[in-house]
mmCIF file of C-alpha atoms in Angstrom:
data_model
loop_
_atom_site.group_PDB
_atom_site.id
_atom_site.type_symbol
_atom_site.label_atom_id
_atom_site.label_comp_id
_atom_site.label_asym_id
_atom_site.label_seq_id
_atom_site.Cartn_x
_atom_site.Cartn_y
_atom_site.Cartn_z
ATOM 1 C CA UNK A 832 -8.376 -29.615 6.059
ATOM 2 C CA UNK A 833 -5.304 -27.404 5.278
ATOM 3 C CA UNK A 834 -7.692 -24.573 4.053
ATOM 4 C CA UNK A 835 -9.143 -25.189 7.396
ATOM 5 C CA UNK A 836 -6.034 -25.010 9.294
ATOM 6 C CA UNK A 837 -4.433 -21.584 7.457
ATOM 7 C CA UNK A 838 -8.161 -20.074 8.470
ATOM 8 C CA UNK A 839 -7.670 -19.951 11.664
ATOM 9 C CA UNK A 840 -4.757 -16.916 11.657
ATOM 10 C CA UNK A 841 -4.303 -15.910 8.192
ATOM 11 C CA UNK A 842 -6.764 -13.435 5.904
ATOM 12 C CA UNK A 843 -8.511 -14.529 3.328
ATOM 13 C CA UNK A 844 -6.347 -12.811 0.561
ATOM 14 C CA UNK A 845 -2.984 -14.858 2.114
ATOM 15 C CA UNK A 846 -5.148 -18.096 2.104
ATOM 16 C CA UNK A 847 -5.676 -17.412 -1.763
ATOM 17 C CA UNK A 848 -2.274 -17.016 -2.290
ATOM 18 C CA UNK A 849 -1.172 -20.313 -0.484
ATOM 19 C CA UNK A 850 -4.047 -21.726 -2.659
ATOM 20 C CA UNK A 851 -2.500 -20.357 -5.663
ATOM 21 C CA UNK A 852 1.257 -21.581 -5.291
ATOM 22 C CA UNK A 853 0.077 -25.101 -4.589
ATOM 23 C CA UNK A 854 -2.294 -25.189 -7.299
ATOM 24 C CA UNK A 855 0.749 -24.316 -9.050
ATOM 25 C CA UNK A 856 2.324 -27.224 -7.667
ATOM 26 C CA UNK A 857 -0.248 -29.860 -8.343
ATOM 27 C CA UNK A 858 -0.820 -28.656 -12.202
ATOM 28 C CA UNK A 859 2.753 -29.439 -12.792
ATOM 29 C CA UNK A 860 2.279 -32.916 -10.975
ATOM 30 C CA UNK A 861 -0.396 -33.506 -13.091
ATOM 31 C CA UNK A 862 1.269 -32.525 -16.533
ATOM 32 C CA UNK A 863 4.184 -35.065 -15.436
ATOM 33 C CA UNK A 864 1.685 -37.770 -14.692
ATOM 34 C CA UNK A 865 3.133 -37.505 -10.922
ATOM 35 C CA UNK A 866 -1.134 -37.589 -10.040
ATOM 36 C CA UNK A 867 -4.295 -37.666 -11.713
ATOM 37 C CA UNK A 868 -5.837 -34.297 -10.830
ATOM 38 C CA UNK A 869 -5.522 -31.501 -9.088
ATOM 39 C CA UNK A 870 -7.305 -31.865 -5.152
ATOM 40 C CA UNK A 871 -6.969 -28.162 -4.931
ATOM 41 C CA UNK A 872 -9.279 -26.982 -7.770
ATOM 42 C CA UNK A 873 -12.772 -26.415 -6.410
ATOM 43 C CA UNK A 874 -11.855 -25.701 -3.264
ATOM 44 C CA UNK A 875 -14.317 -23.260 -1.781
ATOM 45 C CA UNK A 876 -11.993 -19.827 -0.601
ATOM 46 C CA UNK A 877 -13.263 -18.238 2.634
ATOM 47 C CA UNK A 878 -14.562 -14.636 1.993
ATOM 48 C CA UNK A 879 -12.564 -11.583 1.250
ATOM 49 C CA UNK A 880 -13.617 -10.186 4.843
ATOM 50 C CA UNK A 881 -12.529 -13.114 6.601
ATOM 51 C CA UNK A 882 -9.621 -12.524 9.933
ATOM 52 C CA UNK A 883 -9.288 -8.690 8.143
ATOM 53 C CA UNK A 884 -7.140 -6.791 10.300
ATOM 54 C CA UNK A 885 -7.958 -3.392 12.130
ATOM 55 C CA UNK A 886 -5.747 -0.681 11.365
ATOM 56 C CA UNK A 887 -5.006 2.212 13.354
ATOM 57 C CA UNK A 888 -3.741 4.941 11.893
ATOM 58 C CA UNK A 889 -1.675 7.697 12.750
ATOM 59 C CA UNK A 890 -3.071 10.708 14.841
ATOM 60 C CA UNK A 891 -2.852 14.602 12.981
ATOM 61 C CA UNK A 892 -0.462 15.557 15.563
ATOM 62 C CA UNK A 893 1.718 12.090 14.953
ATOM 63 C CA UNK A 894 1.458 12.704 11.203
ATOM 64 C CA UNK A 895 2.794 16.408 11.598
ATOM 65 C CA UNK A 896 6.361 14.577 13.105
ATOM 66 C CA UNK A 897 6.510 12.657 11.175
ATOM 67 C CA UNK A 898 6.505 14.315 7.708
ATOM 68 C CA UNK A 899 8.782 16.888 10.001
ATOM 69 C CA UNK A 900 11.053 13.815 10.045
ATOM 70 C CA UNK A 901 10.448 13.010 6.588
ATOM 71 C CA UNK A 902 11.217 16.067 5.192
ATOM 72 C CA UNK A 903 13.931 17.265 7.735
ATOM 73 C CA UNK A 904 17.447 18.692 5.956
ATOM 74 C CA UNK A 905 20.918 18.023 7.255
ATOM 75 C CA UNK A 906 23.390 21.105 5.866
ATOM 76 C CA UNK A 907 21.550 20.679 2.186
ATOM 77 C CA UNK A 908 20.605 17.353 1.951
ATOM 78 C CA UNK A 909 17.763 15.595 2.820
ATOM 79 C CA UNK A 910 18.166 13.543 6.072
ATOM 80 C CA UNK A 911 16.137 10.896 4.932
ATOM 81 C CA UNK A 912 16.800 10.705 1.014
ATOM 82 C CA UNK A 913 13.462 8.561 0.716
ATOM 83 C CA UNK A 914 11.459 10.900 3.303
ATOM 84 C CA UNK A 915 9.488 12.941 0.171
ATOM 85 C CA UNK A 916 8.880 9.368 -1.284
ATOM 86 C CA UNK A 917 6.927 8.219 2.375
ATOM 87 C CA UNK A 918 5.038 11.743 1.930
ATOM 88 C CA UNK A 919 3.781 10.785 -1.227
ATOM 89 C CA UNK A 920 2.544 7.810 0.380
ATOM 90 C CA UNK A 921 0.817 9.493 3.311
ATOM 91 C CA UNK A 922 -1.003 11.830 0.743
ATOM 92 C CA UNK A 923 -1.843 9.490 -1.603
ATOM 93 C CA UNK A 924 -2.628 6.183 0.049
ATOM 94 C CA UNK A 925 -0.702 4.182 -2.363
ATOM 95 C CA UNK A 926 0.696 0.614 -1.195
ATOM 96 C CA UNK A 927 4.039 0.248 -1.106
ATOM 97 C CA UNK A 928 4.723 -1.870 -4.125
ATOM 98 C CA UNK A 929 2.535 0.764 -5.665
ATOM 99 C CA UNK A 930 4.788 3.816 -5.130
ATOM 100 C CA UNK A 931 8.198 1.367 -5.826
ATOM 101 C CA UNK A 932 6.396 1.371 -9.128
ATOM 102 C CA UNK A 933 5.824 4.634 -10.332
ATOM 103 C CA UNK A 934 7.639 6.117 -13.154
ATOM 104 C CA UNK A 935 7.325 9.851 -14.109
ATOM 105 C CA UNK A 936 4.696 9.158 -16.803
ATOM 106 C CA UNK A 937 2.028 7.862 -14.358
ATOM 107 C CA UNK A 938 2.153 11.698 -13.226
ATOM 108 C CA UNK A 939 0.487 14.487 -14.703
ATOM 109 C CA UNK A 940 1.757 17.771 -12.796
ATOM 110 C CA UNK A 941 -0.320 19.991 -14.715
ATOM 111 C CA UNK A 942 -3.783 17.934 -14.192
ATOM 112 C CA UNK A 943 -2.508 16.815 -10.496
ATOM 113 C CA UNK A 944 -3.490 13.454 -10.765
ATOM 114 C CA UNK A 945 -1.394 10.218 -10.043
ATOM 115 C CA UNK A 946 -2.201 6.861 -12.332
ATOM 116 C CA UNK A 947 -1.915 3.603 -10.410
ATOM 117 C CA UNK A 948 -1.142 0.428 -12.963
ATOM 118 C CA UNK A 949 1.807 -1.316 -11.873
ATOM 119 C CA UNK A 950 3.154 -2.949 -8.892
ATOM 120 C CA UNK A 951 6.912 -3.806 -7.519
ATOM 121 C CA UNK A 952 7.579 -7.186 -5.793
ATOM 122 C CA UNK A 953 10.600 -8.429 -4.620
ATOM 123 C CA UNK A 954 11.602 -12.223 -6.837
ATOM 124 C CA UNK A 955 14.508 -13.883 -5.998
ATOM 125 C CA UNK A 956 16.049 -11.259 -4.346
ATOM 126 C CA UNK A 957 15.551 -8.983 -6.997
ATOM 127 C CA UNK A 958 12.753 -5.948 -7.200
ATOM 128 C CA UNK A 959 10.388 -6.888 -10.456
ATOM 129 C CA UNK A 960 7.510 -4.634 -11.707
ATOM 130 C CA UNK A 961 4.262 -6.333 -12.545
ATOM 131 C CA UNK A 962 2.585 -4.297 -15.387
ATOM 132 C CA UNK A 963 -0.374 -4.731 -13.176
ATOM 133 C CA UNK A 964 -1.711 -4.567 -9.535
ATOM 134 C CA UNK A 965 -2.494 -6.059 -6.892
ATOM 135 C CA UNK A 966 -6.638 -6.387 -7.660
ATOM 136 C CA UNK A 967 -8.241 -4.942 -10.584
ATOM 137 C CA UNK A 968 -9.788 -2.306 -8.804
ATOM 138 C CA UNK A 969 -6.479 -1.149 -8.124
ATOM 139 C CA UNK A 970 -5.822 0.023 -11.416
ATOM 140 C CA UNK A 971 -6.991 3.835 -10.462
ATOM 141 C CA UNK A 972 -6.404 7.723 -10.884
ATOM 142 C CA UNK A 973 -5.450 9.367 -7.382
ATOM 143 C CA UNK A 974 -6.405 13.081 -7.406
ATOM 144 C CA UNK A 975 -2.824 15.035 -6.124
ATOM 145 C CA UNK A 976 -3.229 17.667 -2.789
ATOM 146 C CA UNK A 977 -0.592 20.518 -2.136
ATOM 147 C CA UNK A 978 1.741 18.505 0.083
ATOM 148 C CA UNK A 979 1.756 15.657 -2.529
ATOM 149 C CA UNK A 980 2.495 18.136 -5.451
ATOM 150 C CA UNK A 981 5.425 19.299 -2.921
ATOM 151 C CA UNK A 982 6.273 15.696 -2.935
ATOM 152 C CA UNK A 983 6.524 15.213 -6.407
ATOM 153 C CA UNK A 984 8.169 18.302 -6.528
ATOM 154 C CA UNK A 985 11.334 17.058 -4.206
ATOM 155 C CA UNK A 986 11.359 13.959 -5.683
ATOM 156 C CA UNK A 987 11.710 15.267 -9.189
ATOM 157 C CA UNK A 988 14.392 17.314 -7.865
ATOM 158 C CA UNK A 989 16.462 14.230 -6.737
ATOM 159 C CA UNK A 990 15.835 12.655 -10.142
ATOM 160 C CA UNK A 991 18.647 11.169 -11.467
ATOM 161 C CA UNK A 992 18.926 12.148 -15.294
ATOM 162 C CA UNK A 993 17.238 10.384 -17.680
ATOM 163 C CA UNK A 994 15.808 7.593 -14.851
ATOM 164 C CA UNK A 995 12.034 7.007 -15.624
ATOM 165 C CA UNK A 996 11.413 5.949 -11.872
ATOM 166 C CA UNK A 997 9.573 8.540 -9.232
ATOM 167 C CA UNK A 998 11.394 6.543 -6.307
ATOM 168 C CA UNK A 999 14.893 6.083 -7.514
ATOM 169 C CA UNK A 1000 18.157 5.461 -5.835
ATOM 170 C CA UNK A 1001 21.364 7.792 -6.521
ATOM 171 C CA UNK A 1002 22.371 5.507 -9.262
ATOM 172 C CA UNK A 1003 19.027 5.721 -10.712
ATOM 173 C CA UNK A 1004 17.426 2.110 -9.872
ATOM 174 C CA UNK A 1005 14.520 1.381 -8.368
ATOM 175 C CA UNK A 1006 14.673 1.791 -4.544
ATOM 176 C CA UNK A 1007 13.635 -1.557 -2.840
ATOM 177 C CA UNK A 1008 11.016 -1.848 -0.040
ATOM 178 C CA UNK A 1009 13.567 -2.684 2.572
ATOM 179 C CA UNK A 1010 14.994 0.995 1.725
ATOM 180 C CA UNK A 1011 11.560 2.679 2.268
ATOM 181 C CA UNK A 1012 11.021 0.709 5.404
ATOM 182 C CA UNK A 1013 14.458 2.272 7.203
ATOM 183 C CA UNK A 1014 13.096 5.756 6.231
ATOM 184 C CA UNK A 1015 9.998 4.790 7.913
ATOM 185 C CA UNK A 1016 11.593 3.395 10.939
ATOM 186 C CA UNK A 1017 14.150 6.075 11.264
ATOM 187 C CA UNK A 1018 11.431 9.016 11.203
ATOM 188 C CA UNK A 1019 9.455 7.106 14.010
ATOM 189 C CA UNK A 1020 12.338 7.593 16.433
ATOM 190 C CA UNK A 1021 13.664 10.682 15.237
ATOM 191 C CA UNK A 1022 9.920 11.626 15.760
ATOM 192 C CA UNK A 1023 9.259 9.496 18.845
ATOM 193 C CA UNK A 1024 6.416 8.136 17.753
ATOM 194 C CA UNK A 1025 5.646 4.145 17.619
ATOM 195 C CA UNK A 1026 6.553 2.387 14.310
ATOM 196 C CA UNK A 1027 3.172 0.727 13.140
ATOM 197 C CA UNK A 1028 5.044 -0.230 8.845
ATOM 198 C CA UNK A 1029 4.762 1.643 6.530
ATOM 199 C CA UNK A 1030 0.759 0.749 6.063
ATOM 200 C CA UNK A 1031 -0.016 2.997 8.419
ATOM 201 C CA UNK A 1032 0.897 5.966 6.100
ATOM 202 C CA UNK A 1033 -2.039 4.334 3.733
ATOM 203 C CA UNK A 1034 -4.234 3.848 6.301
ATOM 204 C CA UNK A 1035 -3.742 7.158 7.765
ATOM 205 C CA UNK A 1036 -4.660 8.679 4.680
ATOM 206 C CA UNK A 1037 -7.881 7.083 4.648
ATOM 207 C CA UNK A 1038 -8.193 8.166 7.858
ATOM 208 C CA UNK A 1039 -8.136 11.788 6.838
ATOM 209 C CA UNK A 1040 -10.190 11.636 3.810
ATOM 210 C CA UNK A 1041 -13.363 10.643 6.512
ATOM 211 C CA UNK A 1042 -12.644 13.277 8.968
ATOM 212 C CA UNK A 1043 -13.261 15.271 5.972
ATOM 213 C CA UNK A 1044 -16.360 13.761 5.450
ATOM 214 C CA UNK A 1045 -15.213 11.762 2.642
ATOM 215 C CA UNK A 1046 -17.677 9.059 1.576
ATOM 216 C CA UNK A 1047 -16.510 5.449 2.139
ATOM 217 C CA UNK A 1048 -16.618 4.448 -1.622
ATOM 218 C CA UNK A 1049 -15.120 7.318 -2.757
ATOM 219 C CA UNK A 1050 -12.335 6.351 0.051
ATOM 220 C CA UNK A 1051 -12.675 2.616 -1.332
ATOM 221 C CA UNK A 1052 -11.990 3.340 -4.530
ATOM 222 C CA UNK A 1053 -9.384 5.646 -3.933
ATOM 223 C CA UNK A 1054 -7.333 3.041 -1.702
ATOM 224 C CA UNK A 1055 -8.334 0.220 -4.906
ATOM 225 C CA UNK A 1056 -10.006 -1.719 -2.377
ATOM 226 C CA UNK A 1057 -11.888 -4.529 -4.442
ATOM 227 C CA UNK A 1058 -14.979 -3.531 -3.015
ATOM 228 C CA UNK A 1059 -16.540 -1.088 -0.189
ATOM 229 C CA UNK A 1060 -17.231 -3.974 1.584
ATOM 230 C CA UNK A 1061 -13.479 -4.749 2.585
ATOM 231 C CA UNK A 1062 -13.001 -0.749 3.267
ATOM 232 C CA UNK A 1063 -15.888 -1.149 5.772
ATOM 233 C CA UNK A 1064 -14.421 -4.176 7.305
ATOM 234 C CA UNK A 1065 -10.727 -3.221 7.543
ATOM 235 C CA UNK A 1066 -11.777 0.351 9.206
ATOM 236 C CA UNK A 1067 -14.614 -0.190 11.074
ATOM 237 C CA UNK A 1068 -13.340 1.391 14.049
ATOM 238 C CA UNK A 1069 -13.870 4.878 11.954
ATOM 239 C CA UNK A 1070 -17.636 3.841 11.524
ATOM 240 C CA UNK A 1071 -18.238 2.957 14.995
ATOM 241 C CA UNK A 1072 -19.184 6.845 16.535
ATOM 242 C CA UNK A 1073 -21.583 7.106 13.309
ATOM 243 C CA UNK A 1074 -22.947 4.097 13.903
ATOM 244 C CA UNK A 1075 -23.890 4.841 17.866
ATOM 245 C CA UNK A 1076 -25.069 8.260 17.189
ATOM 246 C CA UNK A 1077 -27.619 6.906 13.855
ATOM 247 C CA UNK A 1078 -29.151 4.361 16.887
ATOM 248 C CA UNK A 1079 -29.408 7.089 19.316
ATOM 249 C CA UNK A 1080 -31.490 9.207 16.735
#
């Protein structure tokens, strides 16, 4: 019945997560003889595709502010100090606990490739790396453009000596997600365009990999989607024009 309840407005991947945490809760009831087993455990999950959101991404011209904004100096600093970082993450389609995660080793400049492994999440108040991600597919090599290699590029040059992380703060820690989200919210106005979070970056980038003619797994496995199917799902408005012109054929 609660499963039932939480799938009316929440995804499937949230659902598995409530799942989890009271799991969590019942195995330790169990172990002090609070109950005798664990209701939760063979519970059948609704599918991955289940209440997937749509996405819309950011138009070309809407992108072109806003790395403009991004990227903008005031006298010879950066305007934004985490503006490169959301660049990255436009060009590379990383999720945002994702790029909180990388450290300068993950990079190779010379090969221009980007390796995803870790994640950031926020415990306690505190930012903690997971030496992991968020699926197993998302454990991937991202292939770098020119404007991310610019990225990198600025962002080594704010490096603070001897700091290991590719987003850092002037002290050298890592810079939290609340930090990334007031760069993202301050280039919207600055380039009056509407704030949609800073998932839109991702999802734009997806969105220019098939106007290039990108082919969806290619594009799933490049966001670390767990499987095309999801991709298909959570963008289907890209699909849509293909799909009416393939009928009309």
């Amino acid at each position: 019945e609660y499963i039932n309840r939480l799938e009316a407005d929440l995804s499937a991947s949230t659902i598995k997560k409530q799942k989890l945490m009271l799991s969590q809760v019942l195995d330790h009831a169990m172990l002090t003889e609070v109950i005798q087993r664990n209701p939760v455990q063979g519970l059948q999950m609704p599918p991955m595709t289940h209440n997937i959101k749509v996405v819309f991404p950011y138009e070309k011209e809407e992108q072109e502010k806003l790395v403009a904004a991004f990227t903008e100096q005031k006298g010879n600093k950066l305007r934004l100090r985490y503006g490169w970082g959301a660049v990255l993450i436009l060009e590379t389609g990383l999720r945002a606990g994702e790029a909180l995660a990388l450290e300068w080793n993950d990079i190779d400049e010379e090969k221009r490739t980007l390796r995803v492994n870790k994640n950031m999440v926020r415990v306690d108040g505190k930012n903690v790396v997971q030496r992991t991600t968020k699926t197993a597919s998302g454990k991937r090599t991202i292939p770098l453009n020119t404007k991310a290699m610019e990225a990198i590029q600025n962002l080594r040059g704010q490096q603070v000596r001897g700091c290991p992380y590719v987003f850092a703060t002037q002290t050298g820690e890592h810079v939290s997600y609340r930090h990334l989200l007031t760069t993202m919210e301050r280039a919207c106005e600055a380039a009056g365009v509407e704030h949609r979070g800073l998932h839109a970056l991702r999802h734009s980038f997806a969105s220019n990999l098939y106007a290039r003619g990108v082919e969806v797994k290619v594009i799933s496995k490049l966001l670390g989607h767990a499987s095309v199917e999801i991709t298909y799902n959570r963008y289907i408005h890209f699909f849509e024009g293909d799909i009416d012109d393939t009928l009309r054929q």
